[in-house]
Short mmCIF file of C-alpha atoms in Angstrom, two decimals:
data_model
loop_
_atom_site.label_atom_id
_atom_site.label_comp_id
_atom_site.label_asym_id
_atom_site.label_seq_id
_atom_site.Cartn_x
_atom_site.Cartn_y
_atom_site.Cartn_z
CA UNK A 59 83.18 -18.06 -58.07
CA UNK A 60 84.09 -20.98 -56.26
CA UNK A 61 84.69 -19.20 -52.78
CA UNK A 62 81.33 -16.81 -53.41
CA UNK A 63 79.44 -20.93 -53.61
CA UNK A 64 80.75 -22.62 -50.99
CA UNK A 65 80.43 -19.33 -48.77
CA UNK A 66 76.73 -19.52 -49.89
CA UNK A 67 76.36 -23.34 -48.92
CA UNK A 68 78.24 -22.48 -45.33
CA UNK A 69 75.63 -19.31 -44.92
CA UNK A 70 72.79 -21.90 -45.73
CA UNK A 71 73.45 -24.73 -43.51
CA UNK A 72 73.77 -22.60 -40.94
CA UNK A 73 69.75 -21.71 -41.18
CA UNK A 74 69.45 -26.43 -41.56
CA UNK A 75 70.63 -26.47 -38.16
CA UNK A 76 69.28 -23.95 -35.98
CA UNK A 77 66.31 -21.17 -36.63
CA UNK A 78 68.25 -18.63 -34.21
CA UNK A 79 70.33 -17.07 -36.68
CA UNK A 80 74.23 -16.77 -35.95
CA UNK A 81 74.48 -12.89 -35.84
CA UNK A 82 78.46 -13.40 -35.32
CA UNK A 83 78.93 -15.92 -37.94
CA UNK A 84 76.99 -13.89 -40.90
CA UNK A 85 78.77 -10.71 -39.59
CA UNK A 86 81.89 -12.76 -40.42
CA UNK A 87 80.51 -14.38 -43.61
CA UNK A 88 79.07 -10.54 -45.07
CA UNK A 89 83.08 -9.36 -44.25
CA UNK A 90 84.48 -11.95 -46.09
CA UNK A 91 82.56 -11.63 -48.96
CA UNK A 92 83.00 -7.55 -49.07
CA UNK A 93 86.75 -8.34 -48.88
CA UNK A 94 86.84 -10.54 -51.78
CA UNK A 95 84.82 -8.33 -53.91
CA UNK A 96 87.66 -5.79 -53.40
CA UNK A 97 89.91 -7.67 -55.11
CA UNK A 98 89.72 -8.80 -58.69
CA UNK A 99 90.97 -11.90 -60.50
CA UNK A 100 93.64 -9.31 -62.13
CA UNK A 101 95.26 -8.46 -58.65
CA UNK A 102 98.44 -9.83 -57.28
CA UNK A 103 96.98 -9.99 -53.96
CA UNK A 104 95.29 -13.33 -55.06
CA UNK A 105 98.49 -15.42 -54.99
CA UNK A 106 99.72 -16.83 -51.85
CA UNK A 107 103.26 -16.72 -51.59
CA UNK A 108 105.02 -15.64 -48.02
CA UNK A 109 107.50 -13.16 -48.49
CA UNK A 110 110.01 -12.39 -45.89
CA UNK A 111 111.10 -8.41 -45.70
CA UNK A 112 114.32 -6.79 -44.47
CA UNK A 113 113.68 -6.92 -40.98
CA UNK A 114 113.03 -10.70 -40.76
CA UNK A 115 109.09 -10.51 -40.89
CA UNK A 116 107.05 -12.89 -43.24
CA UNK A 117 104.25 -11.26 -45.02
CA UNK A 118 101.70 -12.06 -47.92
CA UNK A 119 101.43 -9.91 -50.62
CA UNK A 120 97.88 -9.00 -49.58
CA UNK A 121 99.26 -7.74 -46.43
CA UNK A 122 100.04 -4.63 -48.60
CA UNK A 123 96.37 -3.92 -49.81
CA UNK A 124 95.16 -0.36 -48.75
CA UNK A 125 98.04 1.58 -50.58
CA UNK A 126 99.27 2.07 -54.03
CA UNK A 127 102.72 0.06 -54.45
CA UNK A 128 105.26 1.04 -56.72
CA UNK A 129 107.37 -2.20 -57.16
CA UNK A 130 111.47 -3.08 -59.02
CA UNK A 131 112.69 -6.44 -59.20
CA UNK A 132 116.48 -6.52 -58.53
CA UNK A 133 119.68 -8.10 -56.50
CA UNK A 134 121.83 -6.64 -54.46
CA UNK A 135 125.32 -7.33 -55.52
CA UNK A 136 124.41 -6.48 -59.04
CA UNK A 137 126.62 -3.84 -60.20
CA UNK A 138 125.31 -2.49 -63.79
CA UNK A 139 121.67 -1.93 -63.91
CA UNK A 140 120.43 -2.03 -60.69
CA UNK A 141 122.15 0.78 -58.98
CA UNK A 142 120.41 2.82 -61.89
CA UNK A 143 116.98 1.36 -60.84
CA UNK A 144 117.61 2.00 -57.12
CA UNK A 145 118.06 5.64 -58.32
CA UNK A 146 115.15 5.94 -60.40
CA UNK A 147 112.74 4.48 -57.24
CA UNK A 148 114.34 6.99 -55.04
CA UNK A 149 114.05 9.78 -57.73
CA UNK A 150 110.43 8.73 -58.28
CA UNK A 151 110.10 8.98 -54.67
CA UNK A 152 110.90 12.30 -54.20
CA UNK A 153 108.45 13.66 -57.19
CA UNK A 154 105.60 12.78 -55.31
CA UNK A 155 103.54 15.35 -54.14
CA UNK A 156 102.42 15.49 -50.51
CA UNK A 157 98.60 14.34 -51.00
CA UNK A 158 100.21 11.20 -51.15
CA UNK A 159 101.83 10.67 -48.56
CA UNK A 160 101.43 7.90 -47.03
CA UNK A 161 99.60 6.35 -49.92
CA UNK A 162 102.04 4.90 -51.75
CA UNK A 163 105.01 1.94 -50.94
CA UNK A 164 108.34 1.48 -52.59
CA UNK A 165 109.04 -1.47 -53.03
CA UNK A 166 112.13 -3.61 -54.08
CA UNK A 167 111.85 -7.54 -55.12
CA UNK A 168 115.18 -9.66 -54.88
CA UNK A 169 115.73 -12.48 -57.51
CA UNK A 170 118.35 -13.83 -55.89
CA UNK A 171 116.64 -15.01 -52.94
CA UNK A 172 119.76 -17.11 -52.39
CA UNK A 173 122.35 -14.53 -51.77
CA UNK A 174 119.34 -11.76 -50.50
CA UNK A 175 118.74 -12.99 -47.22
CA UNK A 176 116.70 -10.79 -44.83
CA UNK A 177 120.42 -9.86 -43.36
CA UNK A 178 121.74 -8.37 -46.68
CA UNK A 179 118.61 -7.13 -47.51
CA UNK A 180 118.63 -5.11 -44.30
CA UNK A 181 122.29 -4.04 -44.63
CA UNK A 182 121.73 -2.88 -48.79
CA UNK A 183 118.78 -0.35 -47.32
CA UNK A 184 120.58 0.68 -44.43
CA UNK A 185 123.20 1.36 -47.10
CA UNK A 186 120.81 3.16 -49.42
CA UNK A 187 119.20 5.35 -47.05
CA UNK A 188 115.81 3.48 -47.34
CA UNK A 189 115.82 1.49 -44.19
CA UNK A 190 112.31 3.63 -43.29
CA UNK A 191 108.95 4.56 -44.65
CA UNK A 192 107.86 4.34 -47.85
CA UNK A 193 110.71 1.78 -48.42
CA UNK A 194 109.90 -2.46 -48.55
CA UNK A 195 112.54 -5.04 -49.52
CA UNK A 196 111.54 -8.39 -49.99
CA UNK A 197 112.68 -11.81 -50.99
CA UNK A 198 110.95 -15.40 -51.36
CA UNK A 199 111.84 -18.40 -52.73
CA UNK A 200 112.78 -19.25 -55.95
CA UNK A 201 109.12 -20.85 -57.39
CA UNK A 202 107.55 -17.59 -55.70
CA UNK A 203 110.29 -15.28 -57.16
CA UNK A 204 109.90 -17.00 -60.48
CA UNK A 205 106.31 -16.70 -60.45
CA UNK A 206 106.25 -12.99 -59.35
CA UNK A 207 108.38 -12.06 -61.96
CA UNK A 208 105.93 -13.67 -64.54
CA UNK A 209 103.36 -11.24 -63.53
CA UNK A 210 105.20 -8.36 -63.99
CA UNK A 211 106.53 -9.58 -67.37
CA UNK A 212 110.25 -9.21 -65.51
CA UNK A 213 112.80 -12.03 -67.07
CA UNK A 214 116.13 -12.83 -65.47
CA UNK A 215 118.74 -15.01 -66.30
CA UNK A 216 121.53 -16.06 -63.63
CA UNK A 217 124.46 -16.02 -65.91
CA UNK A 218 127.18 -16.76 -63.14
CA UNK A 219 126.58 -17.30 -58.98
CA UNK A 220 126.90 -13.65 -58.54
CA UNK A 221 125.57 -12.03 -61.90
CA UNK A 222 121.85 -11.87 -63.30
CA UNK A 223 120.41 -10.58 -66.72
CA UNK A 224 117.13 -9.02 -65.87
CA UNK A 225 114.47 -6.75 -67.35
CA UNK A 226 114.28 -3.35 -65.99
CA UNK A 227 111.10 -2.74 -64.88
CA UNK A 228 108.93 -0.55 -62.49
CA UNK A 229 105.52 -1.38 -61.71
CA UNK A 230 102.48 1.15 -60.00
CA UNK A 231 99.94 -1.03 -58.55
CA UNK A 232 96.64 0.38 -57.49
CA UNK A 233 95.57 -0.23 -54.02
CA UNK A 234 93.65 -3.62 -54.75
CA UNK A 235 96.73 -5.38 -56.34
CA UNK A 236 96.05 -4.18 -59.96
CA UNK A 237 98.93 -3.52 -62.58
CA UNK A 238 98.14 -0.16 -63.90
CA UNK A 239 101.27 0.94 -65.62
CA UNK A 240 104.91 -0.55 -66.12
CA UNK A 241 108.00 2.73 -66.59
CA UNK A 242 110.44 0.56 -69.44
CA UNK A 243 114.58 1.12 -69.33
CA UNK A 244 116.96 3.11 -67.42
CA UNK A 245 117.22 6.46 -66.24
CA UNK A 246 113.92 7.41 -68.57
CA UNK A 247 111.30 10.10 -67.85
CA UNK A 248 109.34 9.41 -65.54
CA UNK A 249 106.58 11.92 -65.69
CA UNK A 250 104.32 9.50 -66.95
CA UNK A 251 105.06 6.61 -63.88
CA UNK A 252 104.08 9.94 -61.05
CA UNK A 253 100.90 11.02 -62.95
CA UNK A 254 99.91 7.14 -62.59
CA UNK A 255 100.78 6.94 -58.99
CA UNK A 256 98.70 9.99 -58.34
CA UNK A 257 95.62 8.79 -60.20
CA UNK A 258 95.87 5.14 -58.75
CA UNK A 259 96.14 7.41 -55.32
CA UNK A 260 93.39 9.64 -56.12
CA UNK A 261 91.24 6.74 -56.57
CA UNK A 262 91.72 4.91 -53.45
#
């Protein structure tokens, strides 16, 4: 609501100082304002964290608007429950029909930002096959790891300088940033998780 005022007062004053109107500047004003009625107060794409990805590039999460994002918090030298939720991303992957294609991005969040440096990160997809389309890692810092995980209801625990408790989580956002449905546990159907994707798709 703020933005929407203050946009308003900046439209007005333009009319205080000159009667020629500014076609430019309420061309740019109008796209603003259609591009943050596009996104909600629910979507992630409102915080502004930088994340850096596994080829060295820093992003914002709203960088990713325009697709459907299917999202897993984990760490690469974790041994135990991640290497089950790599396998149920890729496996999730590969149910998806073609119509969308595409649409939808993979994506994996480090929380240990410390040891998950772009490097590793690059090396663990390389590793994994998934060093291509539809596959994303990313890592932040800690406050913006922290914080990201309290959206998606993910907690994690470092329990020694290599070894994490964590929930095990996967998240389908729709293509303005919403949370529309969380897939709970480890190697569990996911039938439910792909009709999601393809209804958060089919609404784009």
């Amino acid at each position: 609501m703020m933005k929407t005022y203050i946009l308003i007062v900046a439209i007005l004053g333009l009319g205080l100082v000159s009667c020629k109107q500014n076609n430019t500047a309420v061309a740019e004003a109008t796209e603003t304002s259609k591009e943050s009625e596009t996104i909600s107060d629910m979507s992630i794409y409102n915080l502004p964290s930088t994340w850096t990805n596994q080829n060295g590039k820093d992003i914002q999460l709203k960088d990713l608007k325009g697709d459907v994002l299917v999202m897993v918090m984990i760490y690469t030298t974790c041994k135990a429950a991640c290497p089950r939720l790599v396998a149920d991303m890729r496996n999730i992957e590969k149910r998806l029909p073609e119509s969308t294609s595409g649409k939808v991005k993979m994506i994996f969040v480090s929380i240990d930002p410390e040891t998950d440096t772009p490097e590793r990160l690059k090396a663990f997809a390389q590793e994994n096959f998934m060093d291509q389309e539809p596959w994303t890692f990313l890592r932040s810092t800690e406050e913006n790891t922290r914080e990201f995980a309290a959206v998606l209801a993910v907690k994690y625990k470092e329990i020694s300088p290599m070894d994490f408790s964590h929930s095990n989580i996967i998240s389908v956002f729709n293509d303005v940033g919403e949370l529309v449905f969380q897939q709970e546990g480890l190697g569990v159907n996911s039938d439910a998780t792909i009709q999601n994707i393809e209804k958060a798709v089919s609404e784009m």
